[in-house]
mmCIF file of C-alpha atoms in Angstrom:
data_model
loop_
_atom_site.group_PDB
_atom_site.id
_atom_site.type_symbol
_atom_site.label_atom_id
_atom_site.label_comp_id
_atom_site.label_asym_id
_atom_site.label_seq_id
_atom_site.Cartn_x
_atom_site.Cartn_y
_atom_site.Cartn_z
ATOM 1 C CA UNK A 1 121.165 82.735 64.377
ATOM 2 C CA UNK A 2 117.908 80.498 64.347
ATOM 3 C CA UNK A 3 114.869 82.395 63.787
ATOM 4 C CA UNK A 4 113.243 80.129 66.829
ATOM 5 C CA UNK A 5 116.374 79.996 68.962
ATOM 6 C CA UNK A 6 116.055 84.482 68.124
ATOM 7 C CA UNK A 7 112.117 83.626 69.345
ATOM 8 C CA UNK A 8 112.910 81.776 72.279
ATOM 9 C CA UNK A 9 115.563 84.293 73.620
ATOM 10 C CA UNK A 10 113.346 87.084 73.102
ATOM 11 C CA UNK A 11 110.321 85.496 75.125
ATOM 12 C CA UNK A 12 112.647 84.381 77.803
ATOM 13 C CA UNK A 13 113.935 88.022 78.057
ATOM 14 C CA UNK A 14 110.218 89.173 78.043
ATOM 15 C CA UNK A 15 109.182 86.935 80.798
ATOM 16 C CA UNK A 16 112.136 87.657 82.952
ATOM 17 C CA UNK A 17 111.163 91.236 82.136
ATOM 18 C CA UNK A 18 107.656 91.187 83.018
ATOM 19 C CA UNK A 19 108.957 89.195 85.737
ATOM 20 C CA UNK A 20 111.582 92.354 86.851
ATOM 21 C CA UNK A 21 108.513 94.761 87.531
ATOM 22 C CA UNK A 22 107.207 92.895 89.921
ATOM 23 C CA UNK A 23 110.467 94.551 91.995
ATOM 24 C CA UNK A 24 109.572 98.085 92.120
ATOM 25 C CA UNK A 25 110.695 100.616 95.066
ATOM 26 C CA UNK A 26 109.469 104.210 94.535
ATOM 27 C CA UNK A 27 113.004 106.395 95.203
ATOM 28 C CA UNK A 28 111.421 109.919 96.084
ATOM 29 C CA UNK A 29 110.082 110.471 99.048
ATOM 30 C CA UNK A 30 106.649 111.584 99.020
ATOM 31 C CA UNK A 31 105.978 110.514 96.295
ATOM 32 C CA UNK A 32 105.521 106.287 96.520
ATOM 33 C CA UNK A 33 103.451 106.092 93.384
ATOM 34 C CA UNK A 34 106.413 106.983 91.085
ATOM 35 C CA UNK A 35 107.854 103.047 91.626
ATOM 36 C CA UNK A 36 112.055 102.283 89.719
ATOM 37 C CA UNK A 37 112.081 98.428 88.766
ATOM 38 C CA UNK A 38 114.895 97.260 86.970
ATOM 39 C CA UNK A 39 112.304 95.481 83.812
ATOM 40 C CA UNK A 40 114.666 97.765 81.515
ATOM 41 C CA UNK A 41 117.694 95.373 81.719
ATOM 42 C CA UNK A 42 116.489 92.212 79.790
ATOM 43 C CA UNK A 43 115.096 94.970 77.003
ATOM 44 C CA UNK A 44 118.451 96.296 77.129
ATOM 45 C CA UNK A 45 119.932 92.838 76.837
ATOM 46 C CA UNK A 46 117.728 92.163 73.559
ATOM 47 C CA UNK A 47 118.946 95.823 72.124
ATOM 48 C CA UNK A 48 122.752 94.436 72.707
ATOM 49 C CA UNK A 49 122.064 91.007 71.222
ATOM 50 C CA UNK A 50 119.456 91.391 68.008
ATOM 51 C CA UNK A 51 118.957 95.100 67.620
ATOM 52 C CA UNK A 52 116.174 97.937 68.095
ATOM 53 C CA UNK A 53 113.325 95.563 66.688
ATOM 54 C CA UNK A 54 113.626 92.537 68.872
ATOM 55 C CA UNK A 55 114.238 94.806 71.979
ATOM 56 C CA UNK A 56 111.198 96.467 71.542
ATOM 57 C CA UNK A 57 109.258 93.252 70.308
ATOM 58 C CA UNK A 58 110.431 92.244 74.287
ATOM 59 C CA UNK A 59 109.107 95.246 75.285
ATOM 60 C CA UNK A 60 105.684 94.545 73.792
ATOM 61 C CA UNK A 61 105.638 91.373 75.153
ATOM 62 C CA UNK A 62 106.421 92.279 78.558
ATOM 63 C CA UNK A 63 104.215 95.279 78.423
ATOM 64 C CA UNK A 64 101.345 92.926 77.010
ATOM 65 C CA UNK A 65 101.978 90.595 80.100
ATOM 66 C CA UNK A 66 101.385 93.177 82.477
ATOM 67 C CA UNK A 67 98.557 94.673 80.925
ATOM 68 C CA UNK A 68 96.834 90.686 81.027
ATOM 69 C CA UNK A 69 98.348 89.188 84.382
ATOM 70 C CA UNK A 70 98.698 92.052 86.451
ATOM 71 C CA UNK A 71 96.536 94.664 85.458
ATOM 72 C CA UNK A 72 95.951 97.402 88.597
ATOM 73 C CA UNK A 73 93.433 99.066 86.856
ATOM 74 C CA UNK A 74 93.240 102.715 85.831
ATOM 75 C CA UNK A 75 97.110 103.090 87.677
ATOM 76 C CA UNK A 76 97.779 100.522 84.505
ATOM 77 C CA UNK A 77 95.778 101.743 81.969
ATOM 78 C CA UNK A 78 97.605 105.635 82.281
ATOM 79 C CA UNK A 79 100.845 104.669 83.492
ATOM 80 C CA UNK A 80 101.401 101.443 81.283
ATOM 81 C CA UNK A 81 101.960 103.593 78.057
ATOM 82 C CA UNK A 82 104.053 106.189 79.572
ATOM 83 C CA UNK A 83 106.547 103.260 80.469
ATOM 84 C CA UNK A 84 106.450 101.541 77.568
ATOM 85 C CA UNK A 85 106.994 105.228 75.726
ATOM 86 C CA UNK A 86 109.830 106.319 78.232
ATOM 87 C CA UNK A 87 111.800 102.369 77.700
ATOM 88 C CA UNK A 88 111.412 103.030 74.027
ATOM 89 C CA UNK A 89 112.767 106.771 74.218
ATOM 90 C CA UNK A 90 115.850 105.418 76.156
ATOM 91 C CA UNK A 91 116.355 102.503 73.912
ATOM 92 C CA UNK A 92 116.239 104.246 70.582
ATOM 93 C CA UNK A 93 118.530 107.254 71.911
ATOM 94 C CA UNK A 94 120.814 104.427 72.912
ATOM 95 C CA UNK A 95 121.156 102.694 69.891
ATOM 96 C CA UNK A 96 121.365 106.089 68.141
ATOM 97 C CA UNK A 97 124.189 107.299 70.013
ATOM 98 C CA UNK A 98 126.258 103.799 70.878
ATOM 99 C CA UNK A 99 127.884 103.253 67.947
ATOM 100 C CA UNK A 100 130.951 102.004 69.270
ATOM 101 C CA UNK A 101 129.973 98.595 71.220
ATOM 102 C CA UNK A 102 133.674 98.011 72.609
ATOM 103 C CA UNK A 103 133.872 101.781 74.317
ATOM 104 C CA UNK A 104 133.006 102.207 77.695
ATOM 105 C CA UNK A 105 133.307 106.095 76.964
ATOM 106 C CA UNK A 106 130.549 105.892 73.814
ATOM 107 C CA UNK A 107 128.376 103.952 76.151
ATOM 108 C CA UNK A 108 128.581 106.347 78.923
ATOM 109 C CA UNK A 109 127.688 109.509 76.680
ATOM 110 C CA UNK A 110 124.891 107.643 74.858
ATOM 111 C CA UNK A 111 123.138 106.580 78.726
ATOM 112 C CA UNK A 112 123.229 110.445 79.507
ATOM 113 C CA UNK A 113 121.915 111.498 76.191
ATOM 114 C CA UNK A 114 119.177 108.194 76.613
ATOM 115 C CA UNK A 115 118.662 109.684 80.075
ATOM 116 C CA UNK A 116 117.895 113.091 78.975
ATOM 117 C CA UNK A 117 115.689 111.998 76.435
ATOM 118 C CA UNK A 118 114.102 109.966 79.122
ATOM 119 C CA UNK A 119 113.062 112.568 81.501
ATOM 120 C CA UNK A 120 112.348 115.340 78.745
ATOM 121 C CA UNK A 121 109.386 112.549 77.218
ATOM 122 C CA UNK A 122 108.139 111.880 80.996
ATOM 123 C CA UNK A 123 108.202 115.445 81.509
ATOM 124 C CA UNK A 124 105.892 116.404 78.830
ATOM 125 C CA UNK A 125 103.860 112.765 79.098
ATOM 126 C CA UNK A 126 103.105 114.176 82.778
ATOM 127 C CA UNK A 127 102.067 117.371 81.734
ATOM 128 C CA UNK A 128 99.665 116.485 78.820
ATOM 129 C CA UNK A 129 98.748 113.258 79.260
ATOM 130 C CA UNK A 130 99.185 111.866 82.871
ATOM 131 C CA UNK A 131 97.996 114.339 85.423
ATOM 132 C CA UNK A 132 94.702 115.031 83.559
ATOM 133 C CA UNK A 133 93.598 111.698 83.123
ATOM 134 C CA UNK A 134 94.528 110.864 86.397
ATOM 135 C CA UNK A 135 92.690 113.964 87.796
ATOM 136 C CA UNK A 136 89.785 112.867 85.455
ATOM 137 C CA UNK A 137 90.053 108.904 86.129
ATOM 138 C CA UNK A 138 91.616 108.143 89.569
ATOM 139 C CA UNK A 139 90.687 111.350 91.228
ATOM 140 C CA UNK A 140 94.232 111.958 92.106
ATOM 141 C CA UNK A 141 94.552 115.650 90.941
ATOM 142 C CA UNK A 142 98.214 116.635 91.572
ATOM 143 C CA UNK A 143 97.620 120.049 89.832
ATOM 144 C CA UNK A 144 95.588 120.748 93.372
ATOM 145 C CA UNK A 145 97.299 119.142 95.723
ATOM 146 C CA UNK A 146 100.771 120.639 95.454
ATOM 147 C CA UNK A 147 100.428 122.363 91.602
ATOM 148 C CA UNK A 148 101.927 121.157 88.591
ATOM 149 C CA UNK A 149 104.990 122.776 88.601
ATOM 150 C CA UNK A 150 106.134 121.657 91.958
ATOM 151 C CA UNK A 151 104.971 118.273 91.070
ATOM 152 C CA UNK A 152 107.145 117.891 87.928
ATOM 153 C CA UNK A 153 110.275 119.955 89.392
ATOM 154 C CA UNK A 154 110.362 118.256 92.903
ATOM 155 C CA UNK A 155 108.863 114.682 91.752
ATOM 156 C CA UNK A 156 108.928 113.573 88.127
ATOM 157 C CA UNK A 157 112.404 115.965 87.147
ATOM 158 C CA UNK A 158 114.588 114.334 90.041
ATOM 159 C CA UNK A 159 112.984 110.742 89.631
ATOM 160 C CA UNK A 160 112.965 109.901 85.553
ATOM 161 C CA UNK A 161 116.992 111.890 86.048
ATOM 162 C CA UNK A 162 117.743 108.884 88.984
ATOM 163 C CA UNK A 163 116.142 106.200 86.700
ATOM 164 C CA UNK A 164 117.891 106.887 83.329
ATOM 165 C CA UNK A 165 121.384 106.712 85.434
ATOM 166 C CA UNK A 166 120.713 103.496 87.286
ATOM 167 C CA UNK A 167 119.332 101.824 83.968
ATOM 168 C CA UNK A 168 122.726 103.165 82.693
ATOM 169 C CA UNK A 169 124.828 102.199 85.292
ATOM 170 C CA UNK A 170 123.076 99.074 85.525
ATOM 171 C CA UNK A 171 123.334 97.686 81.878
ATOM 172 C CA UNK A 172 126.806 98.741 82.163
ATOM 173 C CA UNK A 173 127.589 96.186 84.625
ATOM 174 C CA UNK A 174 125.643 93.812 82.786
ATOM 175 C CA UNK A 175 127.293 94.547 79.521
ATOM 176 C CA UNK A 176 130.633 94.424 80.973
ATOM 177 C CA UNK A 177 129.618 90.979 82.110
ATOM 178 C CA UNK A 178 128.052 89.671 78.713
ATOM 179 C CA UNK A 179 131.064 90.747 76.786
ATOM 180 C CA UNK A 180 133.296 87.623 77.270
ATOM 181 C CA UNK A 181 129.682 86.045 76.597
ATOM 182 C CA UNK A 182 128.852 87.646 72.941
ATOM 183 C CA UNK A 183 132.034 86.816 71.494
ATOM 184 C CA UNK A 184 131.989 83.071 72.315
ATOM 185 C CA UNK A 185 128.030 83.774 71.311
ATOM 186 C CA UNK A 186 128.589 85.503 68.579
ATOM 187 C CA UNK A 187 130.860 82.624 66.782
#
């Protein structure tokens, strides 16, 4: 492919990305600061078509957008790098595990591994990174309010679990689209 057609694609994806998380709907009750948006896909779409590098160059991008056009302030600043780190934990464990592009059943065990490796990061980004510099920063201190354990069993456990299988089931359909797509693309 053309390096600047590659470019183009990729920016396009990382625009429609950044574009994506302006959509978010928090999915736990209680607990509206922990927002799904479906930014993942067009990341997920650049993994499929060019590979680990390029999706994550999108997710750069996109996360680089976000951090200049709609910065929120310290909610940004902490929770901005936990995304980007979670995306990037469910992308690599993806392309690790789905070796076979053409099986359905491949794809399917590679989402729930991606998943897993998903909500284990978030679960330890929470714990040493989030709540204390949002306790510090925001003067949201979780650890008080309903204790850390609680928070991460009953909040951040059930929510990164619900994320990882809607960005699975979700790129599924969308892969299951693009097939018929890639191989006229890929001639």
């Amino acid at each position: 492919m053309i390096p600047v057609r590659r470019l183009t694609i990729v920016a396009v994806l990382s625009a429609l990305s950044f574009i994506l998380m302006f959509f978010a709907m928090p999915i736990i009750p209680g607990a509206d600061f922990l927002q799904l948006d479906l930014s993942i896909l067009p990341i997920l779409v650049a993994l499929e078509l060019f590979g680990l590098k390029q999706a994550s160059l999108v997710l750069f991008l996109r996360s680089l957008l976000k951090l200049l056009l709609n910065n929120q302030g310290v909610s940004t600043m902490i929770g901005l790098p936990m995304n980007m780190l979670a995306v990037f934990s469910f992308i690599l464990v993806l392309t690790l595990v789905w070796r076979k592009k053409d099986s359905y059943v491949q794809y399917l065990l590679a989402g729930g591994l991606a998943t897993l490796a998903l909500t284990l990061v978030m679960l330890a980004m929470n714990y040493v990174y989030a709540i204390p510099l949002y306790a510090t920063f925001a003067g949201f201190d979780i650890a008080s309010i309903i204790g850390v354990g609680p928070y991460l069993q009953a909040m951040v456990l059930p929510f990164n679990v619900v994320a990882g299988l809607v960005y699975t089931v979700s790129f599924g359909l969308v892969w299951a689209l693009m097939k018929p797509v890639m191989k006229i693309y890929a001639k």
